[in-house]
CSV table of C-alpha atoms in Angstrom, one decimal:
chain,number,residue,atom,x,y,z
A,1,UNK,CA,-33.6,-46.0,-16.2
A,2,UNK,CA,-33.1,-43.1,-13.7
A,3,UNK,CA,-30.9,-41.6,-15.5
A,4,UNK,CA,-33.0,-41.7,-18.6
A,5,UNK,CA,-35.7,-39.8,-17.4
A,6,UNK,CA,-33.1,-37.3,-15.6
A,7,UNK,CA,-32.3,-36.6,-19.4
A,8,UNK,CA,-35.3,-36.2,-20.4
A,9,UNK,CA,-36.9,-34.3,-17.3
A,10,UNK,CA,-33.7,-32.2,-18.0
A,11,UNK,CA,-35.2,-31.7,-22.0
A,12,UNK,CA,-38.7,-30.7,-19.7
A,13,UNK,CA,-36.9,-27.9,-18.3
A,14,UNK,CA,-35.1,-26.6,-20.6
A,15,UNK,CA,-37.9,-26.0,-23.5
A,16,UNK,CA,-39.6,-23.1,-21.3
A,17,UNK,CA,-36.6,-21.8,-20.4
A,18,UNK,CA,-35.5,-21.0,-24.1
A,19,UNK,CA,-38.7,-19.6,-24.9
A,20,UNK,CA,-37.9,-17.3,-22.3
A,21,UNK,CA,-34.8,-16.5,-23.7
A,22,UNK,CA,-36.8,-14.8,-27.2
A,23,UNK,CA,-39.1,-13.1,-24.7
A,24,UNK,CA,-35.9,-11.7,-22.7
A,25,UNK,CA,-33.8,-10.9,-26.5
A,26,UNK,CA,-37.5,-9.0,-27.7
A,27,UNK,CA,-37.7,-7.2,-24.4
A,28,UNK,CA,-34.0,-5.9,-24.5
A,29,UNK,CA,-34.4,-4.5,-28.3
A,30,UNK,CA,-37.6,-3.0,-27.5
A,31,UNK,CA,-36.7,-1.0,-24.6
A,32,UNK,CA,-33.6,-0.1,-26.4
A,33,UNK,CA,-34.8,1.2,-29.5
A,34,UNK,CA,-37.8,3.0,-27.9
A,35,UNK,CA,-35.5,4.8,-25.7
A,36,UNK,CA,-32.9,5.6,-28.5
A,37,UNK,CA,-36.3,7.1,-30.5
A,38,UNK,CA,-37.1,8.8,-27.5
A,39,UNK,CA,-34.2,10.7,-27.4
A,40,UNK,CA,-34.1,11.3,-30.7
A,41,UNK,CA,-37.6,12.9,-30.6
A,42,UNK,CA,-36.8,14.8,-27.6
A,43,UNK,CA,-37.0,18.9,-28.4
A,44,UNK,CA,-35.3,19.7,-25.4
A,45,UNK,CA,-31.8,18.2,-26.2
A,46,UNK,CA,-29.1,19.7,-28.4
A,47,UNK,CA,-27.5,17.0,-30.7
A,48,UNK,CA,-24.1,16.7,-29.0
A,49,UNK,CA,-26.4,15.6,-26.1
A,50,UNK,CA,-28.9,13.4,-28.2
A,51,UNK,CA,-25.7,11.5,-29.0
A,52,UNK,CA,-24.6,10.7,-26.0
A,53,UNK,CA,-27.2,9.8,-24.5
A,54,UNK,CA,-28.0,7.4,-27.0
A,55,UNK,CA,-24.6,6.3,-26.7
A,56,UNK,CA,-25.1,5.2,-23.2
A,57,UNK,CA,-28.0,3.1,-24.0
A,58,UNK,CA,-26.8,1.6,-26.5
A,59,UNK,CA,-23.0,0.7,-25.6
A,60,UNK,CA,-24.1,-2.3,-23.5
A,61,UNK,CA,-26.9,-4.1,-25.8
A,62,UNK,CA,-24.4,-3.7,-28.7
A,63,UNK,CA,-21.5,-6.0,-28.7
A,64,UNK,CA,-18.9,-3.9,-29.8
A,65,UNK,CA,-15.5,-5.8,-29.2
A,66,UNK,CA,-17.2,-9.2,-31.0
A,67,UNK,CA,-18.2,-7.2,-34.2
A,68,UNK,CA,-15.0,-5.5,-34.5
A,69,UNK,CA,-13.7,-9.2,-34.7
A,70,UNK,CA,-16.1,-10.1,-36.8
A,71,UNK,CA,-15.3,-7.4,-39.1
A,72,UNK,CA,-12.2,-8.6,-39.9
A,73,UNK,CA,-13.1,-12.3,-39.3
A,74,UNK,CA,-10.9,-14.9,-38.7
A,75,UNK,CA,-9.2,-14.6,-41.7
A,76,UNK,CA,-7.4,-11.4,-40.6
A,77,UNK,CA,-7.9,-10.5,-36.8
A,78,UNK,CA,-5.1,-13.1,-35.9
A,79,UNK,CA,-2.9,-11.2,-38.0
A,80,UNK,CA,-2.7,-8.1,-36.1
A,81,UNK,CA,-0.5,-7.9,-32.6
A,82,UNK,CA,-2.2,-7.2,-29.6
A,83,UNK,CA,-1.8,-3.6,-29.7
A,84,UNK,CA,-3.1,-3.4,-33.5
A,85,UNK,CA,-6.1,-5.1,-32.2
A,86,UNK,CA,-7.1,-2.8,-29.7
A,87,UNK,CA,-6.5,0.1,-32.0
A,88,UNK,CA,-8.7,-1.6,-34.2
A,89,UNK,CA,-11.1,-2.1,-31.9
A,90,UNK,CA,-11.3,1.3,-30.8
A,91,UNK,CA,-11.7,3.0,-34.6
A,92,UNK,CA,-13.9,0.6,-35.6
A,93,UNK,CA,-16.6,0.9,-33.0
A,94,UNK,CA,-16.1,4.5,-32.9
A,95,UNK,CA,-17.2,4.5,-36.6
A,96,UNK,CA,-20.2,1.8,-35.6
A,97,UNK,CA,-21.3,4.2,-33.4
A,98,UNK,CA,-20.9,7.3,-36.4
A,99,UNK,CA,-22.4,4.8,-38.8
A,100,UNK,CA,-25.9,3.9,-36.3
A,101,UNK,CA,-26.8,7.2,-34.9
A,102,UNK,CA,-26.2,8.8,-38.5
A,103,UNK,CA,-28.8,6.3,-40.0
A,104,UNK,CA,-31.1,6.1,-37.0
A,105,UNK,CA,-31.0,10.2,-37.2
A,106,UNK,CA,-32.3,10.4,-41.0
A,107,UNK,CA,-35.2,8.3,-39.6
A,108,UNK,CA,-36.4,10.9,-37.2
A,109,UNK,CA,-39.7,11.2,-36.7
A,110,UNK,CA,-41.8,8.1,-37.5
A,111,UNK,CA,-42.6,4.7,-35.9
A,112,UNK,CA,-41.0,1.9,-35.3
A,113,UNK,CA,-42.8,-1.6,-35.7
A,114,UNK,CA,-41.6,-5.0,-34.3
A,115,UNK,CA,-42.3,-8.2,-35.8
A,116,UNK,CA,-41.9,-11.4,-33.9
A,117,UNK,CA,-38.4,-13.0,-33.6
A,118,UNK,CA,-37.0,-15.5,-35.3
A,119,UNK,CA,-34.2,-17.9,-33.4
A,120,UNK,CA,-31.4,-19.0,-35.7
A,121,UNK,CA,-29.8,-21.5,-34.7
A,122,UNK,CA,-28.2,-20.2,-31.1
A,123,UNK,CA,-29.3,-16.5,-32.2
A,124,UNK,CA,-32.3,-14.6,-32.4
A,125,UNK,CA,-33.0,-12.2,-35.0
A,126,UNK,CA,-35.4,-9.5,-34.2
A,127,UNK,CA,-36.8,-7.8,-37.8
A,128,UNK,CA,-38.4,-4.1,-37.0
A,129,UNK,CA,-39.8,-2.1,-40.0
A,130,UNK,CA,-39.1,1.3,-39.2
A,131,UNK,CA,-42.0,4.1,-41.1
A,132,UNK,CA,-39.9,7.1,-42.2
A,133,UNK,CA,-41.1,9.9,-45.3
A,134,UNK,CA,-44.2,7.6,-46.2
A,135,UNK,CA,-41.2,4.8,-47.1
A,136,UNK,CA,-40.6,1.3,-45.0
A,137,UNK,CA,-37.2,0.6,-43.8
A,138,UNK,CA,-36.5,-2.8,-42.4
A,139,UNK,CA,-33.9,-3.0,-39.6
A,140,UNK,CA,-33.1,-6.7,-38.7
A,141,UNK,CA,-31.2,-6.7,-35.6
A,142,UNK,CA,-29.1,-10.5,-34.5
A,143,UNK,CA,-28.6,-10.7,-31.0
A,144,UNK,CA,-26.6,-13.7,-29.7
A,145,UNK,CA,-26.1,-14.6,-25.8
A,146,UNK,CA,-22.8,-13.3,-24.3
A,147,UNK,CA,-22.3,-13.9,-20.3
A,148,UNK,CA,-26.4,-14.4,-19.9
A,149,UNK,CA,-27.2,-11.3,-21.7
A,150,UNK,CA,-28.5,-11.2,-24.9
A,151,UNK,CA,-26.7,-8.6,-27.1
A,152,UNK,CA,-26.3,-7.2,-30.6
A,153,UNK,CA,-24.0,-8.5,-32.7
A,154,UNK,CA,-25.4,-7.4,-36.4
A,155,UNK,CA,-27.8,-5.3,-37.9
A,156,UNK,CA,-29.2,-5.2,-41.4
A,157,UNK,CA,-30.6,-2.6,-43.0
A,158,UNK,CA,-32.7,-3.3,-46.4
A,159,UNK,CA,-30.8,-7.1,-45.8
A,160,UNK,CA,-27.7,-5.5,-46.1
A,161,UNK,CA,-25.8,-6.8,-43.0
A,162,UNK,CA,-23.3,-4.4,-41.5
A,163,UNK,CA,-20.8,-7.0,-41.0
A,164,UNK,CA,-20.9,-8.9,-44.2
A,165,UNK,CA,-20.6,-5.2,-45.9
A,166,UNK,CA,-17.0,-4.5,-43.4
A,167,UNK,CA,-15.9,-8.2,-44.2
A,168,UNK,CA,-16.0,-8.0,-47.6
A,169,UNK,CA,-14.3,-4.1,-47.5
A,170,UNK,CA,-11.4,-5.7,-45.4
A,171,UNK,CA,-11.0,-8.6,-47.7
A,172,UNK,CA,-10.6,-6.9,-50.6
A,173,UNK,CA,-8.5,-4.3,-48.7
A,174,UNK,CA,-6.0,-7.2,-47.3
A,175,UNK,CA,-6.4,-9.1,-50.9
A,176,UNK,CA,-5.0,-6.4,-52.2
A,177,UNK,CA,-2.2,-6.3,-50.4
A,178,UNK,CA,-3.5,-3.4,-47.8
A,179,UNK,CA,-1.1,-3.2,-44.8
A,180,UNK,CA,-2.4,-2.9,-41.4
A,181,UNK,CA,-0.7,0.0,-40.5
A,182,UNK,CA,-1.9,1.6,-43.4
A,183,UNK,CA,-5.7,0.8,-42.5
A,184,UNK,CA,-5.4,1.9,-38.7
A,185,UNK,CA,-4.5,5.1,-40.6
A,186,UNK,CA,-7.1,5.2,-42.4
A,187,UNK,CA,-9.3,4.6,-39.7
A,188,UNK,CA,-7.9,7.1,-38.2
A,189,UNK,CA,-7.9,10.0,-40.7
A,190,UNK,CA,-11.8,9.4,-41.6
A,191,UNK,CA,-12.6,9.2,-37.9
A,192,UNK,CA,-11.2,12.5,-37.4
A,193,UNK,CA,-12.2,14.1,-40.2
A,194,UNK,CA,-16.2,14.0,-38.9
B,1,UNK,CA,-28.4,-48.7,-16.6
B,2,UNK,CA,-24.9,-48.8,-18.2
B,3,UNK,CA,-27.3,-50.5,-21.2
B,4,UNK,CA,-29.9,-48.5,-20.7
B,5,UNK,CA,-28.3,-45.0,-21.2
B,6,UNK,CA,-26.4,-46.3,-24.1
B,7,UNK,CA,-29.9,-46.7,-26.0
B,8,UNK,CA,-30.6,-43.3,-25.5
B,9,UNK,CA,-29.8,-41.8,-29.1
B,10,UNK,CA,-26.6,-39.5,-29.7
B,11,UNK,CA,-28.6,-36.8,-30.6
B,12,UNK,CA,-30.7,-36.6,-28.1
B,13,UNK,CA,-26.9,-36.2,-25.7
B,14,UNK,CA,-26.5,-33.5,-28.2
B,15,UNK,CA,-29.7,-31.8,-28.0
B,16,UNK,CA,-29.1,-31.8,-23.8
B,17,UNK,CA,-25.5,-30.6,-23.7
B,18,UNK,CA,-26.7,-27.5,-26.5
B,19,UNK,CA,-29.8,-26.7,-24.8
B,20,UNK,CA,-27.3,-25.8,-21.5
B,21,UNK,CA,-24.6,-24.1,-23.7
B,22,UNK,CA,-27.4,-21.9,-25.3
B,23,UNK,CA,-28.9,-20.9,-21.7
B,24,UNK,CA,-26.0,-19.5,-19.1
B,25,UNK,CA,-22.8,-20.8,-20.3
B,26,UNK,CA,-20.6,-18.0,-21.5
B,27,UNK,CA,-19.9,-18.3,-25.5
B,28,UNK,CA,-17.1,-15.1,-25.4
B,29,UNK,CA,-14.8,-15.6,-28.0
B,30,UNK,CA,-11.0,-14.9,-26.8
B,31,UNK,CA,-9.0,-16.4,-29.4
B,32,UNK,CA,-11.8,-19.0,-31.0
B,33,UNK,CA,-14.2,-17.7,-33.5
B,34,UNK,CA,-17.1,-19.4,-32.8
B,35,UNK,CA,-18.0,-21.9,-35.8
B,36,UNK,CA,-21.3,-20.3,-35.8
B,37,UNK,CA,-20.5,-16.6,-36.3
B,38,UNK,CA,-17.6,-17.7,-39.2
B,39,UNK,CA,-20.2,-19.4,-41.5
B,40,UNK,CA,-23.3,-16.9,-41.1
B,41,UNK,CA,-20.8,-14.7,-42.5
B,42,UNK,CA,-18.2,-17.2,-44.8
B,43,UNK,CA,-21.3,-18.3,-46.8
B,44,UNK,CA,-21.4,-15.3,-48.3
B,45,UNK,CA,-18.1,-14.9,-49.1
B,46,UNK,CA,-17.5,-18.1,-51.0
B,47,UNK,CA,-16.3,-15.7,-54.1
B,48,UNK,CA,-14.8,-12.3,-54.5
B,49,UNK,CA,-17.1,-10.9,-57.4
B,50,UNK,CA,-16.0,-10.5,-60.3
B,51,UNK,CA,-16.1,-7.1,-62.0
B,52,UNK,CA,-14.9,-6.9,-65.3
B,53,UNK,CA,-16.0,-4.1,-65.9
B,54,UNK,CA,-14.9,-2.0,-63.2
B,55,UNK,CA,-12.8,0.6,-65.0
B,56,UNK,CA,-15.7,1.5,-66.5
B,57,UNK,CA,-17.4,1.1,-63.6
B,58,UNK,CA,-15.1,3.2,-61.6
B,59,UNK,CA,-15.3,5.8,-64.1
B,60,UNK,CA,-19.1,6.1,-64.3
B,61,UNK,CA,-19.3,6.1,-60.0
B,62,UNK,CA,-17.4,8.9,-60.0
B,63,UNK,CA,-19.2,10.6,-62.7
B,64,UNK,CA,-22.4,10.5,-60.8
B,65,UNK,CA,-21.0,10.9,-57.5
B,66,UNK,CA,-20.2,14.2,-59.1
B,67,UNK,CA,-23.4,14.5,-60.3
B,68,UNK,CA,-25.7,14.1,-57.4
B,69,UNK,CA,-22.6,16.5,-55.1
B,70,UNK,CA,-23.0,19.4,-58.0
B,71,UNK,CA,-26.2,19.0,-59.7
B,72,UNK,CA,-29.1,17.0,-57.9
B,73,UNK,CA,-28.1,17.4,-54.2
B,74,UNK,CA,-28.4,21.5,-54.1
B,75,UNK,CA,-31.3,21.8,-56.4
B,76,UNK,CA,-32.9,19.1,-53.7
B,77,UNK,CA,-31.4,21.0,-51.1
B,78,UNK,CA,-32.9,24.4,-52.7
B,79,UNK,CA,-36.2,22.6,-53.9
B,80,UNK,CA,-36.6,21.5,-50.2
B,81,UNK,CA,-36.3,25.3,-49.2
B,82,UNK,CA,-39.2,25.9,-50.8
B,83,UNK,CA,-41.6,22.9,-50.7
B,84,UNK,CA,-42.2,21.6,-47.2
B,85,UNK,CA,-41.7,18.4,-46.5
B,86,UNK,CA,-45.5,17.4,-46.1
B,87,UNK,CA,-45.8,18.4,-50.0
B,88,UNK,CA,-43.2,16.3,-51.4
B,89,UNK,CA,-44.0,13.6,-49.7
B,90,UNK,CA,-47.3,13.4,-51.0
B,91,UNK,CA,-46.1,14.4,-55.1
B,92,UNK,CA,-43.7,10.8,-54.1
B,93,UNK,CA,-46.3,9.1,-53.3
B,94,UNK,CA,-48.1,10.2,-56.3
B,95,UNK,CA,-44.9,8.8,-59.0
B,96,UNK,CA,-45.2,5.8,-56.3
B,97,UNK,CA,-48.9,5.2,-57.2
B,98,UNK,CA,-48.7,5.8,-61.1
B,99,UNK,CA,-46.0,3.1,-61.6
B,100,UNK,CA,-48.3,0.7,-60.5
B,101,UNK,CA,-47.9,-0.9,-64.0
B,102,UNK,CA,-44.4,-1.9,-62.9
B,103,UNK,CA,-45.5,-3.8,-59.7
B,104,UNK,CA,-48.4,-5.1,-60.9
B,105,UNK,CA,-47.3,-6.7,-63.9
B,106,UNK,CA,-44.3,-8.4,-62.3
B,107,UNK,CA,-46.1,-9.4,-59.0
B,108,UNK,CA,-48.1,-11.6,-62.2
B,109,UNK,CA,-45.3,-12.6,-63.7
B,110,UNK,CA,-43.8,-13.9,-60.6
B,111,UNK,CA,-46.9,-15.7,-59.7
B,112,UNK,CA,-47.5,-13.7,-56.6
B,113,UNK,CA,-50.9,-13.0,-57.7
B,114,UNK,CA,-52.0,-11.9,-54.1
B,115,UNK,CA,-49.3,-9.3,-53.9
B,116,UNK,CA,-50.6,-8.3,-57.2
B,117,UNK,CA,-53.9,-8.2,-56.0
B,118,UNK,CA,-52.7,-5.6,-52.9
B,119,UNK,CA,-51.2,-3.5,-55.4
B,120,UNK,CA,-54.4,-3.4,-57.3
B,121,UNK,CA,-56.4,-2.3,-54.3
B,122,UNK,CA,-53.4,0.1,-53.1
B,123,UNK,CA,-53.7,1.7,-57.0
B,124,UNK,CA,-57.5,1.7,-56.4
B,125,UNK,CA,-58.2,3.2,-53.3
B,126,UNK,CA,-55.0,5.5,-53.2
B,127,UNK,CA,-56.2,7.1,-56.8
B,128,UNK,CA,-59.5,8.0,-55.6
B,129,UNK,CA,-59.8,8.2,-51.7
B,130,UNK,CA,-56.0,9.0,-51.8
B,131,UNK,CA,-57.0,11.7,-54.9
B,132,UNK,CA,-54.6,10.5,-57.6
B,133,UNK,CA,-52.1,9.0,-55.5
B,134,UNK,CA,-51.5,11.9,-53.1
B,135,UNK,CA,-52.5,10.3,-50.5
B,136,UNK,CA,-51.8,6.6,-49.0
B,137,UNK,CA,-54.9,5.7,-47.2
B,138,UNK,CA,-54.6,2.2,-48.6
B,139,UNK,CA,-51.5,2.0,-46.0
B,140,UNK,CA,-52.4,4.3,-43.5
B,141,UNK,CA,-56.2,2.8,-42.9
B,142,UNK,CA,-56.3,-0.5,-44.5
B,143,UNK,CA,-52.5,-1.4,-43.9
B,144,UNK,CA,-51.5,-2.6,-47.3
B,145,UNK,CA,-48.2,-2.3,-48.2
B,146,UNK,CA,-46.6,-1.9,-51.3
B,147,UNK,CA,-45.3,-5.0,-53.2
B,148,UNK,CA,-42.2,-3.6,-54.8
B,149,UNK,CA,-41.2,-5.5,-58.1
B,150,UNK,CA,-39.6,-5.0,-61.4
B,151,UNK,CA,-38.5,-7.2,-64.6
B,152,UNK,CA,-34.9,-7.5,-63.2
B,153,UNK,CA,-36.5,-9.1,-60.0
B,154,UNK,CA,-38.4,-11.3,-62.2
B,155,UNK,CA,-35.3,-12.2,-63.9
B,156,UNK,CA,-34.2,-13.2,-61.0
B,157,UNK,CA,-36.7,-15.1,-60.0
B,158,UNK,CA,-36.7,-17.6,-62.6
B,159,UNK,CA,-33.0,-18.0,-62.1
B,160,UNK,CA,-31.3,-15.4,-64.1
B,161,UNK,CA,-28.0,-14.5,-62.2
B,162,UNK,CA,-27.4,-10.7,-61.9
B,163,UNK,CA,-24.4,-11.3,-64.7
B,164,UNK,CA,-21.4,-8.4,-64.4
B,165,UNK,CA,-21.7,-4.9,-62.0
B,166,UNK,CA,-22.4,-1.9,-64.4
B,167,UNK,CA,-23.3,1.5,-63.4
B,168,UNK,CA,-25.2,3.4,-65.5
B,169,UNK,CA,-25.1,6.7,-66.3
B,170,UNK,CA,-27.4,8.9,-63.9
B,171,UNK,CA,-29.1,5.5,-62.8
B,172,UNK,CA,-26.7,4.5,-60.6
B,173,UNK,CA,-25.5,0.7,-59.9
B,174,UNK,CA,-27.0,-1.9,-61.8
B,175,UNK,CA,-25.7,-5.3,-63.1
B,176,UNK,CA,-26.9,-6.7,-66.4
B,177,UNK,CA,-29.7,-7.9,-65.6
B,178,UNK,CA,-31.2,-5.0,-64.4
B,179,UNK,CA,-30.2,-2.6,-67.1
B,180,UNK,CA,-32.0,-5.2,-69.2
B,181,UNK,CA,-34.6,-4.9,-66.9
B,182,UNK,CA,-35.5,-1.7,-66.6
B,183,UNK,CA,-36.6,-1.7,-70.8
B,184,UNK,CA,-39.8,-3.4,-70.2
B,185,UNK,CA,-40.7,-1.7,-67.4
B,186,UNK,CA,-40.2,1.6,-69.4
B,187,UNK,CA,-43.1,0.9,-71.7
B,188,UNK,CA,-44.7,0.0,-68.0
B,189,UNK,CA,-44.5,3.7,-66.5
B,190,UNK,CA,-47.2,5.3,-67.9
B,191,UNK,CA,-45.2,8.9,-67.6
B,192,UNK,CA,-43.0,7.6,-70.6
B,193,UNK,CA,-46.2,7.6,-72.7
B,194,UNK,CA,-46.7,11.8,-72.3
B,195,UNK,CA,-46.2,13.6,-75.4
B,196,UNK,CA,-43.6,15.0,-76.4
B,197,UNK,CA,-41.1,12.6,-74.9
B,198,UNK,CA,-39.2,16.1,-73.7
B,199,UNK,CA,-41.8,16.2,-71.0
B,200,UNK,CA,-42.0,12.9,-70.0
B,201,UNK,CA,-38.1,13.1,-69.3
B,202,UNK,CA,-38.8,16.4,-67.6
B,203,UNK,CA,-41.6,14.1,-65.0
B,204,UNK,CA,-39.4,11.7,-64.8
B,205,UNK,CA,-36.5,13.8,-64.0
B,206,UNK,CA,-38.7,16.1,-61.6
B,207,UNK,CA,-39.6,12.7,-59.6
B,208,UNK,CA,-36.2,11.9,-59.0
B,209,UNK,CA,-35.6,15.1,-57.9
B,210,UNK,CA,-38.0,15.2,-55.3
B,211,UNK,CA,-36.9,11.6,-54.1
B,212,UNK,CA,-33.6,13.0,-53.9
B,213,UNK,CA,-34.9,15.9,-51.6
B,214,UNK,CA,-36.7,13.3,-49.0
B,215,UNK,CA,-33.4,11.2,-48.4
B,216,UNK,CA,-30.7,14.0,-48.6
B,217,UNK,CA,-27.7,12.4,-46.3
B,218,UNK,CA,-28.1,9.0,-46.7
B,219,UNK,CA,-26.1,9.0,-49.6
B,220,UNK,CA,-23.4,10.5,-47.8
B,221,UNK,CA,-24.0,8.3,-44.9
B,222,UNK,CA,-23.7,5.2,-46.6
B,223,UNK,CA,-20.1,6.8,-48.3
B,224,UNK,CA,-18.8,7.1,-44.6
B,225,UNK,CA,-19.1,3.6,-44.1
B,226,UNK,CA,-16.6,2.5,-46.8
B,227,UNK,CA,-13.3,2.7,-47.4
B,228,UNK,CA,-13.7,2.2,-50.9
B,229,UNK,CA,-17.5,3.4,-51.7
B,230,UNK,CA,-17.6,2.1,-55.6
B,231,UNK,CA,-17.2,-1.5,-54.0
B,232,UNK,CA,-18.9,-0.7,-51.1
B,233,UNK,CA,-21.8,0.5,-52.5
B,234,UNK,CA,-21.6,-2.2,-55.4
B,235,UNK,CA,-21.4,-4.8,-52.7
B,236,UNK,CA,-24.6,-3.3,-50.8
B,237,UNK,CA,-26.4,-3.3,-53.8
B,238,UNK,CA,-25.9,-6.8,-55.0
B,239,UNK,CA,-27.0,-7.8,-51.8
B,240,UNK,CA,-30.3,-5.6,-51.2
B,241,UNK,CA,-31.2,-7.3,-55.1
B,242,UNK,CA,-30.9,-10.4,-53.8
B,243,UNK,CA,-32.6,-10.2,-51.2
B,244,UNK,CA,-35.2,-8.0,-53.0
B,245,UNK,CA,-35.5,-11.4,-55.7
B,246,UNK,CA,-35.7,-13.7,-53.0
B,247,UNK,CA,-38.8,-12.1,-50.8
């Protein structure tokens, strides 16, 4: 009997405490992407600046190692050595980075609405509609919980997910019998080429 | 109370054990993929699409990447020189509002008769308080927004499957059912009626030209991203249809 009602005073607790959870994911992205269109806004700052600014605030909400796993996805990542991996790790977020500021930068000067979250399972996605040139964009951001902080994971734009668009890249890349030297040279080359 | 806890139903256990992993407990990775990432994403990926047309395909991608780098990029790039952005914005807004046709018609056919009723008072308000479409005060001070549709969404709606990637000439990706779908809604757009047919091509070809000028990079952008664009972009535009057919 006591331990009944220790379950389900445990179930009592632990309702609130999720709801909080959306509130905490909503205020993260919010802060976040009002400070990256902030800075985007901002006359003052030349873009080399712009960029990196907006690359400190948004290095620890986005969860770069996980979607550089993700990216390749269980099929692959275990394939590559542990030095192949961090290579990998390091192009590809460097090209996540590219890919986000590019996009976020042809959106320059309008508003940025959020709607309310939605939790998925254990995640929370967070769909914004950004106004840009009289058009709607929507960005759907998924944030999952990593160490008690919620953080991004994926974003789609127009729901086109980034990291279903990579996965399927790579697949068809390994499928057709792509090495992964070759791609980490790839990677390379393009990364250097901006 | 051995007997007692033994009543209480598995999945309420569950429910108690998930709640705690969802608030605190760390859910890194290392060398696990967590179940739950894997099939958000496997789902998709159940089959590599098939493209049996993608010499063709290939061919054509290339063709109008060529196209829009030589031709349509620097007369945007020129046209963009000269017409501030204010002004094109509005004359988009303007081939927006006159192919209300389009949307309306296949909000009906799709049974979403209160989108098609939105449109109807967007294509109201924006061709006379708006002064022929110019303007968007149906958005800006009444907040309705535009109900995008077209025949290939319908299609798709009542269960036709996109069939085989093509890209058409000029027009860019498609699948079958699009291409099909874009006939119907031809003898929607009320530009294609203008006489001689000459000029309506001319319109049509000035509105896309004007697009073109209001998203200049993204084109590029979205190239960066692949390592292959033709599948790349194929890929991303499969999945924007389907999600466009399923909203």
């Amino acid at each position: 009997m006591r331990k009944c009602s220790a379950v389900l005073a445990l179930l009592l607790v632990v309702q609130p405490v999720m709801a909080d959870d959306t509130a905490d994911a909503e205020k993260i992205l919010k802060n976040t992407v009002s400070s990256v269109l902030d800075i985007l806004k901002a006359e003052n700052l030349n873009k080399k600046k712009k960029r990196s600014r907006i690359e400190k605030v948004i290095s620890p909400v986005f969860d770069f190692p996980l979607m550089s796993k993700l990216a390749l996805g269980r099929k692959h990542w275990p394939c590559l050595n542990e030095e192949e991996k961090k290579a990998f790790t390091g192009l590809f977020v460097a090209r996540l980075k590219d890919s986000y500021l590019e996009k976020i930068n042809l959106f320059t000067d309008e508003a940025v609405e959020f709607k309310s979250p939605v939790k998925v399972k254990k995640k929370i996605h967070m769909p914004t509609l950004v106004i840009s040139k009289g058009e709607e964009y929507s960005i759907l951001y998924k944030l999952h919980k990593s160490s008690d902080e919620w953080r991004i994971y994926d974003f789609e734009v127009q729901g086109v997910s980034m990291i279903s668009t990579y996965r399927s890249q790579y697949n068809e890349y390994f499928a057709n019998n792509g090495t992964v030297a070759d791609l980490l040279e790839k990677m390379k080359k393009r990364n250097e080429a901006e | 109370m051995a007997g007692c806890c033994s009543a209480i139903p598995i999945p309420l256990l569950l429910l108690v054990l998930m709640s705690s992993y969802c608030c605190g407990v760390d859910t890194s990775l290392d060398d696990d993929f967590g179940d739950e990432f894997e099939d958000e994403f496997a789902q998709k990926e159940a089959q590599r699409p098939r493209d049996p047309f993608r010499l063709y395909n290939r061919f054509m991608f290339r063709v109008n990447d060529r196209l829009y780098f030589w031709v349509m990029k620097p007369a945007a790039v020129g046209y963009s020189k000269v017409v501030p952005e204010g002004g094109r914005i509005a004359v988009n807004r303007f081939f927006r509002n006159i192919t209300f046709p389009i949307r309306f018609v296949n909000n009906v056919l799709q049974l979403k008769f209160k989108n098609a009723g939105v449109e109807c008072a967007r294509f109201g308000v924006n061709t006379t308080i708006g002064v022929l479409g110019f303007g968007d005060p149906a958005r800006l001070r009444l907040g309705l927004t535009p109900r995008r549709e077209d025949f290939g969404q319908t299609l798709g709606r009542y269960g036709a499957g996109g069939g085989f990637h093509l890209v058409l000439p000029v027009l860019g990706p498609s699948n079958l059912r699009d291409a099909a779908g874009k006939v119907p809604d031809c003898f929607l757009n009320p530009i294609n009626y203008v006489d001689p047919i000459a000029a309506a091509l001319i319109i049509n070809a000035y509105g896309k030209e004007n697009y073109t000028s209001l998203h200049i990079g993204e084109y590029e952008s979205l190239k960066k991203d692949a390592l292959d664009p033709y599948t790349f972009i194929r890929d991303v535009y499969e999945r924007n249809r389907e999600k466009m057919i399923k909203e």
